[in-house]
PDB file of C-alpha atoms in Angstrom:
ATOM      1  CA  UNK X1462      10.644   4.303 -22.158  1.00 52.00           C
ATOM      2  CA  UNK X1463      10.720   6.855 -19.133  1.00 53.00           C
ATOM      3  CA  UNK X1464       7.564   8.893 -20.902  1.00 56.00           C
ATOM      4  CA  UNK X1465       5.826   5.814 -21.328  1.00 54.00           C
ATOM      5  CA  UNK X1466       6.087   5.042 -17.311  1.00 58.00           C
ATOM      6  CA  UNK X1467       5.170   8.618 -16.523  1.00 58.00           C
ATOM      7  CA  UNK X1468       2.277   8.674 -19.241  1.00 57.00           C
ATOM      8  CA  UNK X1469       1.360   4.745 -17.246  1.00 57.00           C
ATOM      9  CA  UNK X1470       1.399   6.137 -13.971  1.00 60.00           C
ATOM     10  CA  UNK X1471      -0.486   9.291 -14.656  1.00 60.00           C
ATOM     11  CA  UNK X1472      -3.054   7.287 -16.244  1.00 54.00           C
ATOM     12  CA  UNK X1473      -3.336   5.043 -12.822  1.00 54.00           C
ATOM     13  CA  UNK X1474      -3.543   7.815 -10.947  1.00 54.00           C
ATOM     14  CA  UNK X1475      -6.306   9.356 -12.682  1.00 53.00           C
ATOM     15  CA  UNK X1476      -8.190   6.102 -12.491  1.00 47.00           C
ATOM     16  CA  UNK X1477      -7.098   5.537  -8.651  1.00 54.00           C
ATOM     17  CA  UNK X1478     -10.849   4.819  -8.027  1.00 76.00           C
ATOM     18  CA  UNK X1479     -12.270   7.574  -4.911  1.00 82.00           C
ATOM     19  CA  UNK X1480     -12.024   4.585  -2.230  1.00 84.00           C
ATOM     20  CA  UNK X1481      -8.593   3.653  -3.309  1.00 88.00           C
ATOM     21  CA  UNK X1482      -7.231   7.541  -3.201  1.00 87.00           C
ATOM     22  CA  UNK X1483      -8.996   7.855   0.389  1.00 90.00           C
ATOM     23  CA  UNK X1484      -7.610   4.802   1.887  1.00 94.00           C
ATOM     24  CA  UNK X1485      -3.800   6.254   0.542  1.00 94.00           C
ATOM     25  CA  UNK X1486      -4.812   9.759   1.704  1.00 94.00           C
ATOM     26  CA  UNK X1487      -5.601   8.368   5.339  1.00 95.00           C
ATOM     27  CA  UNK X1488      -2.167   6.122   5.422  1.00 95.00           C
ATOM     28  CA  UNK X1489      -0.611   9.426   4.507  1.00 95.00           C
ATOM     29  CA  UNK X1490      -2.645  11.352   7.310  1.00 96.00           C
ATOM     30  CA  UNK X1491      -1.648   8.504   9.549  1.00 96.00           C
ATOM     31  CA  UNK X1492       2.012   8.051   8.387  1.00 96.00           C
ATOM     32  CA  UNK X1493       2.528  11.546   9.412  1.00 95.00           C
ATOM     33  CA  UNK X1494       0.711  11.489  12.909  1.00 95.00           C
ATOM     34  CA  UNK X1495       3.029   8.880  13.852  1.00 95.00           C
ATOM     35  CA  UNK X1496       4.950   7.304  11.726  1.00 94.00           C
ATOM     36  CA  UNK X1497       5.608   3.666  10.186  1.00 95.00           C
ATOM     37  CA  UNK X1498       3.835   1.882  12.951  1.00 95.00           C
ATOM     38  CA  UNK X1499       0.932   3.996  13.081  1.00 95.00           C
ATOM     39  CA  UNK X1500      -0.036   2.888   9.630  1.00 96.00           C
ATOM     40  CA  UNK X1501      -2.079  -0.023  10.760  1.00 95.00           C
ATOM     41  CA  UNK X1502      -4.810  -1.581   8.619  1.00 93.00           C
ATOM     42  CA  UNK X1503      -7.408  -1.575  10.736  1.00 94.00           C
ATOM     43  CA  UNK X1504      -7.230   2.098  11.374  1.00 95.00           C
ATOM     44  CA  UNK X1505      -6.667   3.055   8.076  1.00 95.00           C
ATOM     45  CA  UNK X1506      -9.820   1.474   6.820  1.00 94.00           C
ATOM     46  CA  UNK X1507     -11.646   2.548   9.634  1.00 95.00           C
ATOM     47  CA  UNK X1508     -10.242   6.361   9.269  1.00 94.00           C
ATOM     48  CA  UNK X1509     -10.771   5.556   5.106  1.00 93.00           C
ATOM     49  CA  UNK X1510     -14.631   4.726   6.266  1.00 91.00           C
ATOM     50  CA  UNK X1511     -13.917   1.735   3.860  1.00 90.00           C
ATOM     51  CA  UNK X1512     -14.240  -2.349   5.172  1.00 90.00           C
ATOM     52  CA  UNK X1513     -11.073  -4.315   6.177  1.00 91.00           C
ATOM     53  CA  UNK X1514     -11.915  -6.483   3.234  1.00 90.00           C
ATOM     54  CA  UNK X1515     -12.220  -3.595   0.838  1.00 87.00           C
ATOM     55  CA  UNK X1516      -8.777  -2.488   2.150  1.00 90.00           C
ATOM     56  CA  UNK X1517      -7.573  -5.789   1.540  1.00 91.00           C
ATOM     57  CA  UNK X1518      -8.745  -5.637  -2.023  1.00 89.00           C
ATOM     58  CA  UNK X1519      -6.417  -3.183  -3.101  1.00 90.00           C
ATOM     59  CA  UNK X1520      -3.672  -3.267  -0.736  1.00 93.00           C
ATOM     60  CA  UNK X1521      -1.949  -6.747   0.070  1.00 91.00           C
ATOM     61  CA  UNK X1522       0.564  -4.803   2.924  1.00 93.00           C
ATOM     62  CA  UNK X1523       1.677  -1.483   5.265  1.00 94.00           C
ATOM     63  CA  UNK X1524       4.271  -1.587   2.574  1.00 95.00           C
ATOM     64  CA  UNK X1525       2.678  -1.892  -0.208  1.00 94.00           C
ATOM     65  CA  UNK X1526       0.395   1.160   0.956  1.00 94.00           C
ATOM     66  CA  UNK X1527       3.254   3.687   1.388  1.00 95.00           C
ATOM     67  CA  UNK X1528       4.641   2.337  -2.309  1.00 94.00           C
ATOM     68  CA  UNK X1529       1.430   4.324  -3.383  1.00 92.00           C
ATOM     69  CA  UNK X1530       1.554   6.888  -1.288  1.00 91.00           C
ATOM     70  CA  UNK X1531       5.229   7.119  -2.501  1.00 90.00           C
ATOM     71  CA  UNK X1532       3.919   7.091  -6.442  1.00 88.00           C
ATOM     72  CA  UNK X1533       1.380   9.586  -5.202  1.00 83.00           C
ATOM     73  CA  UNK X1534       4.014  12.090  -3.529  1.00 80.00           C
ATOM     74  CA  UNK X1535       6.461  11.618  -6.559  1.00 81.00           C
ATOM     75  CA  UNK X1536       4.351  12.685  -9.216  1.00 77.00           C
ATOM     76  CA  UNK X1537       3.880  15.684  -7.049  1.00 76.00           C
ATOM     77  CA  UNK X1538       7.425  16.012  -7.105  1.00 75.00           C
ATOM     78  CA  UNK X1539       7.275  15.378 -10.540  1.00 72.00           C
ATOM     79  CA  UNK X1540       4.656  17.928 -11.712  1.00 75.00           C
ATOM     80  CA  UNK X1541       6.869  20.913  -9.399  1.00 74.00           C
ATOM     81  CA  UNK X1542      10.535  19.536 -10.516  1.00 72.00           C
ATOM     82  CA  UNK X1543       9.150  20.517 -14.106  1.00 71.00           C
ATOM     83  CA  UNK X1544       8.137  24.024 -13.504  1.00 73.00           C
ATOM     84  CA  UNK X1545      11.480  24.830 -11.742  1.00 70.00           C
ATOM     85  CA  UNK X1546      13.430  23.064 -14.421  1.00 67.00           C
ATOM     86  CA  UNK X1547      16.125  25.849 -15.868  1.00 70.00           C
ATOM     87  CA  UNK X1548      18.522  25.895 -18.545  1.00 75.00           C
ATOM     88  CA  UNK X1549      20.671  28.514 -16.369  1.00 81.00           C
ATOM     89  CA  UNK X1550      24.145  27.009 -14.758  1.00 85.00           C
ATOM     90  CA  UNK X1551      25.733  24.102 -15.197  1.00 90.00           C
ATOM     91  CA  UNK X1552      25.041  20.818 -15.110  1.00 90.00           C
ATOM     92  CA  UNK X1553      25.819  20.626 -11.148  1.00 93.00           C
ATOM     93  CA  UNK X1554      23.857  23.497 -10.577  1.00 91.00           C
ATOM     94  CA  UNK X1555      20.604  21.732 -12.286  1.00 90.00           C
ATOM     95  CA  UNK X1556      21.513  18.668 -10.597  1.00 92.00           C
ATOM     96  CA  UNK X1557      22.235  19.906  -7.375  1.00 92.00           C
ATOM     97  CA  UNK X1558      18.924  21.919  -7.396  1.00 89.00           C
ATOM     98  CA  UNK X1559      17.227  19.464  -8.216  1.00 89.00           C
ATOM     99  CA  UNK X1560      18.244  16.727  -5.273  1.00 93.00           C
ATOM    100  CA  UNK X1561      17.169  20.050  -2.983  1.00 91.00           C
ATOM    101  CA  UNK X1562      13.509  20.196  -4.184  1.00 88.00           C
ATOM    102  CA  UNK X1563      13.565  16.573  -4.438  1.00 89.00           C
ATOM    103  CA  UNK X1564      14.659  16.481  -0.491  1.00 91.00           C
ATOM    104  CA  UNK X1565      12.725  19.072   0.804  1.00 89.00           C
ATOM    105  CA  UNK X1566       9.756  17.633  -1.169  1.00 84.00           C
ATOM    106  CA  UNK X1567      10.127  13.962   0.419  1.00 85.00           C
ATOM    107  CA  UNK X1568      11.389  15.443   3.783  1.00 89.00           C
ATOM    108  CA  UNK X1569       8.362  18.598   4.280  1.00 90.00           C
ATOM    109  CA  UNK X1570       6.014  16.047   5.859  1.00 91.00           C
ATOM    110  CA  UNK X1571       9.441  13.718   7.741  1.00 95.00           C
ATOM    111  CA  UNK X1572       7.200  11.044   9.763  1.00 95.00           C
ATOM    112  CA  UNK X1573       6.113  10.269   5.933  1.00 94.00           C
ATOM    113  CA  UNK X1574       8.996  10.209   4.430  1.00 94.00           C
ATOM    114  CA  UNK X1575      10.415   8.223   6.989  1.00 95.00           C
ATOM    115  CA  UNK X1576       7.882   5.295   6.620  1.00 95.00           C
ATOM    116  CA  UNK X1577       7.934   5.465   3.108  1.00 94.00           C
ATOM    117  CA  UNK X1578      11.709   4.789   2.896  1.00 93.00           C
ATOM    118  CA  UNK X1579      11.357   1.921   5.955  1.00 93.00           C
ATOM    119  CA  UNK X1580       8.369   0.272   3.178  1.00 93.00           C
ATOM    120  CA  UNK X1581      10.582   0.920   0.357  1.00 91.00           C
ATOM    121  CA  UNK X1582      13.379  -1.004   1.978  1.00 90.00           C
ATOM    122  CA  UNK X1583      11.587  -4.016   3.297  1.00 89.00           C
ATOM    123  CA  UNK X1584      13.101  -5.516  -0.090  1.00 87.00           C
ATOM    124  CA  UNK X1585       9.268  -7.018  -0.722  1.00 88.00           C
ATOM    125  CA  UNK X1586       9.626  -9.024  -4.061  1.00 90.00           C
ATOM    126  CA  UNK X1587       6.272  -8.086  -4.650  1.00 89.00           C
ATOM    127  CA  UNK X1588       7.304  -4.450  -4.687  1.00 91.00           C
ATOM    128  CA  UNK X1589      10.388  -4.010  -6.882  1.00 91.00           C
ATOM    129  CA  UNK X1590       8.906  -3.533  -9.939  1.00 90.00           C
ATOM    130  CA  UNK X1591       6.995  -0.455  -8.619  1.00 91.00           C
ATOM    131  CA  UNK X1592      10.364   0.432  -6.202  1.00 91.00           C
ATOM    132  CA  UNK X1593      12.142   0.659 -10.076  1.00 91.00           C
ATOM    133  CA  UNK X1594       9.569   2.387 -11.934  1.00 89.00           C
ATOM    134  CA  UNK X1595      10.387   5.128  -9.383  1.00 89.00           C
ATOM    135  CA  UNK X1596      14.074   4.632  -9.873  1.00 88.00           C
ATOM    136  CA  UNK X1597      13.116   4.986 -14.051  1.00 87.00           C
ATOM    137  CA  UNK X1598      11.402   8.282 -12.899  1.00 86.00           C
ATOM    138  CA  UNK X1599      14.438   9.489 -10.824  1.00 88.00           C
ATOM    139  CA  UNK X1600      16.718   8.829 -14.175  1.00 88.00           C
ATOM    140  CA  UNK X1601      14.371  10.860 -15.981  1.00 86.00           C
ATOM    141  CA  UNK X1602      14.146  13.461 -13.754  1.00 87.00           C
ATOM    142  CA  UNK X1603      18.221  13.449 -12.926  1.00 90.00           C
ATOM    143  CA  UNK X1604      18.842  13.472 -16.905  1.00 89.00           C
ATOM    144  CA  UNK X1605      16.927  16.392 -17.218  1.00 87.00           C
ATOM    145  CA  UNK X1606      18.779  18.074 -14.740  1.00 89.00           C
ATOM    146  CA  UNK X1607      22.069  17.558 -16.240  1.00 89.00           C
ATOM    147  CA  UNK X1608      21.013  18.453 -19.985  1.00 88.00           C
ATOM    148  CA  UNK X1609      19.194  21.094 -18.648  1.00 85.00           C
ATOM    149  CA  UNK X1610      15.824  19.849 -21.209  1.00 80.00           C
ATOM    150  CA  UNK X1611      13.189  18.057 -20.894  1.00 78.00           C
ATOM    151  CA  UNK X1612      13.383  14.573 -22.328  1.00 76.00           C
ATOM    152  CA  UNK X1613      10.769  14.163 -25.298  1.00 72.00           C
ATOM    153  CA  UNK X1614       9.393  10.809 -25.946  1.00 59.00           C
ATOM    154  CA  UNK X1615      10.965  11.414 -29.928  1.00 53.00           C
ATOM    155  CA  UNK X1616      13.638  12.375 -28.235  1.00 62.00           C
ATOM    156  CA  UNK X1617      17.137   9.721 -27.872  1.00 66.00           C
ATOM    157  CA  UNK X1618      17.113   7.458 -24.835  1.00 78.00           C
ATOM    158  CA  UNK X1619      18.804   8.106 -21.764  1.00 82.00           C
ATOM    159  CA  UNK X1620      22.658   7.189 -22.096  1.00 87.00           C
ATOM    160  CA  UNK X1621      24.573   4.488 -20.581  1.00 91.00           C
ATOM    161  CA  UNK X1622      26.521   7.482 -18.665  1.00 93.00           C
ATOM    162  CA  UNK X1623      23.723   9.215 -17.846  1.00 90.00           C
ATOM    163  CA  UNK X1624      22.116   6.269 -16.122  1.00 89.00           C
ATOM    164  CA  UNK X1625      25.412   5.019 -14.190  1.00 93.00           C
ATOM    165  CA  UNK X1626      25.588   9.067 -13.202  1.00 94.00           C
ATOM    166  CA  UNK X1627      21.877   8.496 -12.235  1.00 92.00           C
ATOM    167  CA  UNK X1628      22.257   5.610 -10.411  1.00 91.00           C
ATOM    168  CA  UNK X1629      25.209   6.545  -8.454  1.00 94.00           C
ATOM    169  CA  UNK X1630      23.483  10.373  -7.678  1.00 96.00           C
ATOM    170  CA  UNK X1631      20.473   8.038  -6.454  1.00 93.00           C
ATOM    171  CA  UNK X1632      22.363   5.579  -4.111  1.00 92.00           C
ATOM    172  CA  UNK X1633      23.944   8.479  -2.311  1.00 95.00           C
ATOM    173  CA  UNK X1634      20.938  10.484  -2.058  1.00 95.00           C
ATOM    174  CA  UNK X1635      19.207   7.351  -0.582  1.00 92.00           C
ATOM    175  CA  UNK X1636      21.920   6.537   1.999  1.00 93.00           C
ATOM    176  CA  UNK X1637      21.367  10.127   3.111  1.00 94.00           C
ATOM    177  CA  UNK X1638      17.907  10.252   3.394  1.00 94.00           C
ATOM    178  CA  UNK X1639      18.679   6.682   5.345  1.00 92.00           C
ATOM    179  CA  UNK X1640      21.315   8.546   7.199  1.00 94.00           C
ATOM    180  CA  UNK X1641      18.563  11.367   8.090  1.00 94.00           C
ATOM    181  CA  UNK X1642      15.893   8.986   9.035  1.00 92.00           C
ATOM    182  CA  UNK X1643      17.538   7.129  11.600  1.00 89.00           C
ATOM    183  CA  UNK X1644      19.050  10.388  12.734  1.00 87.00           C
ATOM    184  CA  UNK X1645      22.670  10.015  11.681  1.00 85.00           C
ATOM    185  CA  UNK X1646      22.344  13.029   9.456  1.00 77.00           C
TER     186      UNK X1646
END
């Protein structure tokens, strides 16, 4: 099932018309500059070079813009979780290396990561099932971690333990990252 998302999203991405990649690139661009409120529409198009209406087309919201810019960061994340993905230690090692990249991945470019997590919890109905395909990815990429192996589509699906383990790892890492963005942490 989580092969099938990645395989999905890969596929979108690839066919992420040139428009639609420019208009996420400059919400990125923007995201950074100054955060969550400096994603506006208007500027994005305009900094996109793309009409209001074409903007509109593709994107129905600020949040639904940094949910793709999200997708587009964590199959980044994906792609360089992979290459560093070791047999060596134990399962907390793996694990524990892995929320690190994961963090300093989301975290290298913070006025980004900061909007992204405000968009991702706006709790937008319209955005959960794209919220918990990257949740799906995170399991993946968690169970990995702990076996230590890459999970093969032929390969058994993720366990009931595995997923709890996943999901708990997850809500702690978010409340952190929560934590960090409002400067708690």
């Amino acid at each position: 099932y989580e092969g099938r998302i990645n395989v999905t999203k890969e596929l979108m991405m690839e066919e992420m018309e040139e428009r639609t990649r420019r208009i996420v690139a400059t919400a990125v661009e923007l995201a950074e500059e100054g955060g969550f409120e400096a994603v506006r529409m208007r500027d994005v198009a305009a900094h996109a070079g793309v009409a209001l209406g074409t903007f509109y087309k593709r994107f129905r919201s600020k949040e639904d813009l940094l949910v793709a810019a999200l997708e587009l960061e964590s199959g980044q994340l994906g792609k360089r979780l992979r290459k560093k993905l070791t047999k060596e230690g134990t399962s907390l090692d793996r694990v524990t290396a892995f929320f690190e990249v994961a963090t300093k991945g989301l975290t290298r470019k913070p006025n980004l990561a900061k909007a992204i997590l405000r968009a991702v919890a706006s709790g937008d109905p319209e955005l959960s099932q794209r919220v918990a395909n990257f949740h799906s990815e995170m399991t993946q990429n968690i169970t990995e971690a702990l076996r230590g192996a890459p999970i093969d589509e032929d390969e058994s699906e993720v366990s009931e333990l595995e997923e709890s383990v996943s999901f708990l790892l997850q809500q702690v890492w978010f409340a952190s990252l929560a934590g960090w963005s409002s400067g708690l942490h």
